[in-house]
């Protein structure tokens, strides 16, 4: 028999299958991927550097949706705001990937480039080398928490009636739709405002 015209397995198919499993189950294993792909488990390892290699392929796929052009926006605080919004949207599309990707070291070169640009941006406007990763990590915490919030039900509080917690009932009725978006914009604005204040204090 001749070779198939289209390879049965490649890194794109491996990435797609792993991300499908993560979206469905919140986790994946190489044997699960192999079964879904219709190949032997060992065949997967011919294309990737173990399970960790698959995780990095998934990270690259998710992060490919983040707009790197955000770093070209001026001024710097508008650039960080744009990056944060794009970052949130990319991960909100795959919320079950967040725990996996945020608890494994980042090795994917294309993803590391985002961090490189963020560091250069913050250093360029006056943040100290000792401060930049704290700023970036704090912003990531905000972004990823909000991405998870977007995946939650619109109504996260189920009240037995309006009499036990009447003021909470009134507050929930008043919030309307888009609670997660409004909360994110409030927190992001406060974060960027605080970062600007820290920078202004250094220049004073």
Short mmCIF file of C-alpha atoms in Angstrom, two decimals:
data_model
loop_
_atom_site.label_atom_id
_atom_site.label_comp_id
_atom_site.label_asym_id
_atom_site.label_seq_id
_atom_site.Cartn_x
_atom_site.Cartn_y
_atom_site.Cartn_z
CA UNK A 1 0.00 0.00 0.00
CA UNK A 2 1.21 3.52 -0.83
CA UNK A 3 1.45 6.33 1.67
CA UNK A 4 -1.78 8.33 2.23
CA UNK A 5 -1.86 11.63 0.36
CA UNK A 6 -2.69 13.49 3.55
CA UNK A 7 -0.65 12.56 6.64
CA UNK A 8 -2.75 10.98 9.36
CA UNK A 9 -1.03 13.04 12.00
CA UNK A 10 0.60 16.44 12.27
CA UNK A 11 1.07 19.10 14.93
CA UNK A 12 -2.02 21.04 13.82
CA UNK A 13 -4.31 18.03 14.24
CA UNK A 14 -2.68 17.18 17.57
CA UNK A 15 -3.25 20.73 18.82
CA UNK A 16 -6.85 20.81 17.64
CA UNK A 17 -7.63 17.48 19.27
CA UNK A 18 -5.99 18.39 22.58
CA UNK A 19 -7.87 21.69 22.71
CA UNK A 20 -11.15 19.94 21.91
CA UNK A 21 -10.58 17.56 24.83
CA UNK A 22 -9.67 20.42 27.15
CA UNK A 23 -12.76 22.40 26.11
CA UNK A 24 -14.90 19.34 26.80
CA UNK A 25 -13.25 17.91 29.92
CA UNK A 26 -10.81 20.49 31.26
CA UNK A 27 -7.92 18.07 30.75
CA UNK A 28 -6.41 15.70 28.21
CA UNK A 29 -4.11 12.72 28.01
CA UNK A 30 -1.99 11.53 25.11
CA UNK A 31 -3.82 8.15 24.97
CA UNK A 32 -7.16 10.01 24.79
CA UNK A 33 -5.82 12.11 21.94
CA UNK A 34 -4.50 9.05 20.11
CA UNK A 35 -7.86 7.27 20.33
CA UNK A 36 -9.69 10.30 18.97
CA UNK A 37 -7.15 10.70 16.18
CA UNK A 38 -7.31 7.01 15.34
CA UNK A 39 -3.58 6.39 15.81
CA UNK A 40 -1.29 4.62 18.23
CA UNK A 41 -0.17 6.59 21.29
CA UNK A 42 3.46 6.27 20.24
CA UNK A 43 2.68 7.97 16.93
CA UNK A 44 1.74 11.18 18.76
CA UNK A 45 5.16 11.29 20.44
CA UNK A 46 6.83 11.30 17.03
CA UNK A 47 5.42 14.83 16.50
CA UNK A 48 5.62 16.44 19.96
CA UNK A 49 7.97 16.59 22.92
CA UNK A 50 5.79 14.67 25.35
CA UNK A 51 2.68 15.92 27.08
CA UNK A 52 4.40 19.20 27.91
CA UNK A 53 4.96 19.77 24.22
CA UNK A 54 1.24 19.37 23.59
CA UNK A 55 0.46 21.88 26.34
CA UNK A 56 2.72 24.43 24.66
CA UNK A 57 1.05 23.82 21.30
CA UNK A 58 -2.30 24.49 22.95
CA UNK A 59 -0.91 27.61 24.59
CA UNK A 60 0.28 28.90 21.23
CA UNK A 61 -3.10 28.17 19.65
CA UNK A 62 -5.04 30.00 22.37
CA UNK A 63 -2.64 32.93 22.50
CA UNK A 64 -2.64 33.30 18.72
CA UNK A 65 -5.94 35.13 19.18
CA UNK A 66 -4.28 37.84 21.31
CA UNK A 67 -3.68 40.98 19.24
CA UNK A 68 0.05 41.72 19.43
CA UNK A 69 -0.59 44.99 17.56
CA UNK A 70 -2.01 46.29 20.85
CA UNK A 71 1.55 47.07 21.92
CA UNK A 72 1.81 49.61 19.08
CA UNK A 73 -1.05 51.69 20.53
CA UNK A 74 -0.12 54.95 22.22
CA UNK A 75 0.08 56.02 24.98
CA UNK A 76 1.41 53.06 26.96
CA UNK A 77 -1.63 52.74 29.23
CA UNK A 78 -3.91 52.48 26.18
CA UNK A 79 -1.61 49.76 24.83
CA UNK A 80 -1.81 47.74 28.04
CA UNK A 81 -5.58 48.21 28.15
CA UNK A 82 -5.95 46.97 24.57
CA UNK A 83 -3.68 43.99 25.26
CA UNK A 84 -5.66 43.09 28.38
CA UNK A 85 -8.98 43.16 26.52
CA UNK A 86 -7.62 41.01 23.69
CA UNK A 87 -5.95 38.61 26.17
CA UNK A 88 -9.23 38.20 28.04
CA UNK A 89 -11.20 37.50 24.87
CA UNK A 90 -8.70 34.85 23.73
CA UNK A 91 -8.84 32.93 26.99
CA UNK A 92 -12.57 33.41 27.49
CA UNK A 93 -13.00 31.35 24.33
CA UNK A 94 -11.32 28.40 26.11
CA UNK A 95 -11.93 28.90 29.86
CA UNK A 96 -11.21 25.28 30.76
CA UNK A 97 -7.71 25.71 29.41
CA UNK A 98 -6.91 28.44 31.94
CA UNK A 99 -6.08 26.21 34.96
CA UNK A 100 -3.89 23.96 32.81
CA UNK A 101 -1.99 26.75 31.03
CA UNK A 102 -1.56 28.90 34.12
CA UNK A 103 -0.03 26.10 36.18
CA UNK A 104 2.62 25.04 33.66
CA UNK A 105 5.73 27.05 32.71
CA UNK A 106 5.52 29.12 29.54
CA UNK A 107 7.98 27.87 26.90
CA UNK A 108 6.30 28.64 23.58
CA UNK A 109 8.47 31.21 21.73
CA UNK A 110 5.51 33.04 20.17
CA UNK A 111 3.94 33.48 23.59
CA UNK A 112 7.19 34.56 25.21
CA UNK A 113 7.39 37.29 22.57
CA UNK A 114 4.21 38.85 23.99
CA UNK A 115 5.85 39.07 27.40
CA UNK A 116 9.02 40.49 25.88
CA UNK A 117 7.04 43.28 24.26
CA UNK A 118 5.13 43.99 27.47
CA UNK A 119 8.38 44.20 29.45
CA UNK A 120 9.96 46.51 26.89
CA UNK A 121 6.89 48.74 26.91
CA UNK A 122 6.85 49.11 30.69
CA UNK A 123 10.59 49.68 30.93
CA UNK A 124 10.34 52.27 28.19
CA UNK A 125 7.86 54.41 30.11
CA UNK A 126 9.85 54.34 33.35
CA UNK A 127 8.96 51.29 35.41
CA UNK A 128 11.95 49.71 37.15
CA UNK A 129 13.19 46.27 36.11
CA UNK A 130 12.14 45.01 39.54
CA UNK A 131 8.57 46.22 38.98
CA UNK A 132 7.63 45.11 35.48
CA UNK A 133 6.84 41.45 36.15
CA UNK A 134 4.75 42.41 39.18
CA UNK A 135 2.70 44.73 36.98
CA UNK A 136 2.31 42.11 34.25
CA UNK A 137 1.42 39.33 36.69
CA UNK A 138 -1.15 41.50 38.46
CA UNK A 139 -2.74 42.37 35.13
CA UNK A 140 -2.80 38.68 34.14
CA UNK A 141 -4.53 37.79 37.40
CA UNK A 142 -7.23 40.32 36.62
CA UNK A 143 -7.60 39.22 33.00
CA UNK A 144 -7.74 35.47 33.65
CA UNK A 145 -10.11 35.80 36.59
CA UNK A 146 -12.44 37.80 34.40
CA UNK A 147 -12.10 35.29 31.55
CA UNK A 148 -13.33 32.59 33.94
CA UNK A 149 -16.13 34.89 35.08
CA UNK A 150 -17.28 35.24 31.47
CA UNK A 151 -17.74 31.46 31.34
CA UNK A 152 -19.88 31.48 34.48
CA UNK A 153 -23.68 31.74 34.41
CA UNK A 154 -24.93 35.31 34.04
CA UNK A 155 -26.68 34.88 37.40
CA UNK A 156 -24.28 33.42 39.96
CA UNK A 157 -26.51 34.03 43.00
CA UNK A 158 -29.66 31.94 43.43
CA UNK A 159 -31.85 33.33 46.18
CA UNK A 160 -34.61 31.25 47.82
CA UNK A 161 -36.77 34.38 47.92
CA UNK A 162 -36.50 38.16 48.07
CA UNK A 163 -37.07 38.42 51.82
CA UNK A 164 -34.04 36.64 53.25
CA UNK A 165 -31.52 38.93 51.54
CA UNK A 166 -33.65 41.81 50.23
CA UNK A 167 -30.87 44.26 49.44
CA UNK A 168 -28.93 41.59 47.55
CA UNK A 169 -32.08 40.80 45.59
CA UNK A 170 -32.45 44.47 44.68
CA UNK A 171 -28.79 44.73 43.67
CA UNK A 172 -29.06 41.66 41.45
CA UNK A 173 -32.20 42.99 39.81
CA UNK A 174 -30.48 46.30 39.13
CA UNK A 175 -27.29 44.94 37.57
CA UNK A 176 -28.87 44.00 34.24
CA UNK A 177 -26.96 42.08 31.57
CA UNK A 178 -23.23 42.26 30.97
CA UNK A 179 -22.25 41.98 34.63
CA UNK A 180 -18.92 40.30 33.84
CA UNK A 181 -17.98 42.88 31.22
CA UNK A 182 -18.85 45.79 33.50
CA UNK A 183 -16.88 44.27 36.37
CA UNK A 184 -13.86 43.71 34.12
CA UNK A 185 -13.86 47.28 32.83
CA UNK A 186 -14.16 48.63 36.38
CA UNK A 187 -11.24 46.52 37.61
CA UNK A 188 -9.13 47.18 34.52
CA UNK A 189 -9.67 50.93 34.76
CA UNK A 190 -8.72 50.88 38.44
CA UNK A 191 -5.62 48.81 37.75
CA UNK A 192 -4.39 51.01 34.91
CA UNK A 193 -5.15 54.12 36.95
CA UNK A 194 -3.09 52.78 39.85
CA UNK A 195 -0.22 51.84 37.53
CA UNK A 196 -0.25 55.38 36.09
CA UNK A 197 -0.24 56.82 39.60
CA UNK A 198 2.79 54.69 40.53
CA UNK A 199 4.61 55.95 37.47
CA UNK A 200 3.66 59.57 38.17
CA UNK A 201 4.97 59.21 41.74
CA UNK A 202 8.32 58.05 40.39
CA UNK A 203 8.55 61.09 38.14
CA UNK A 204 7.53 63.58 40.82
#
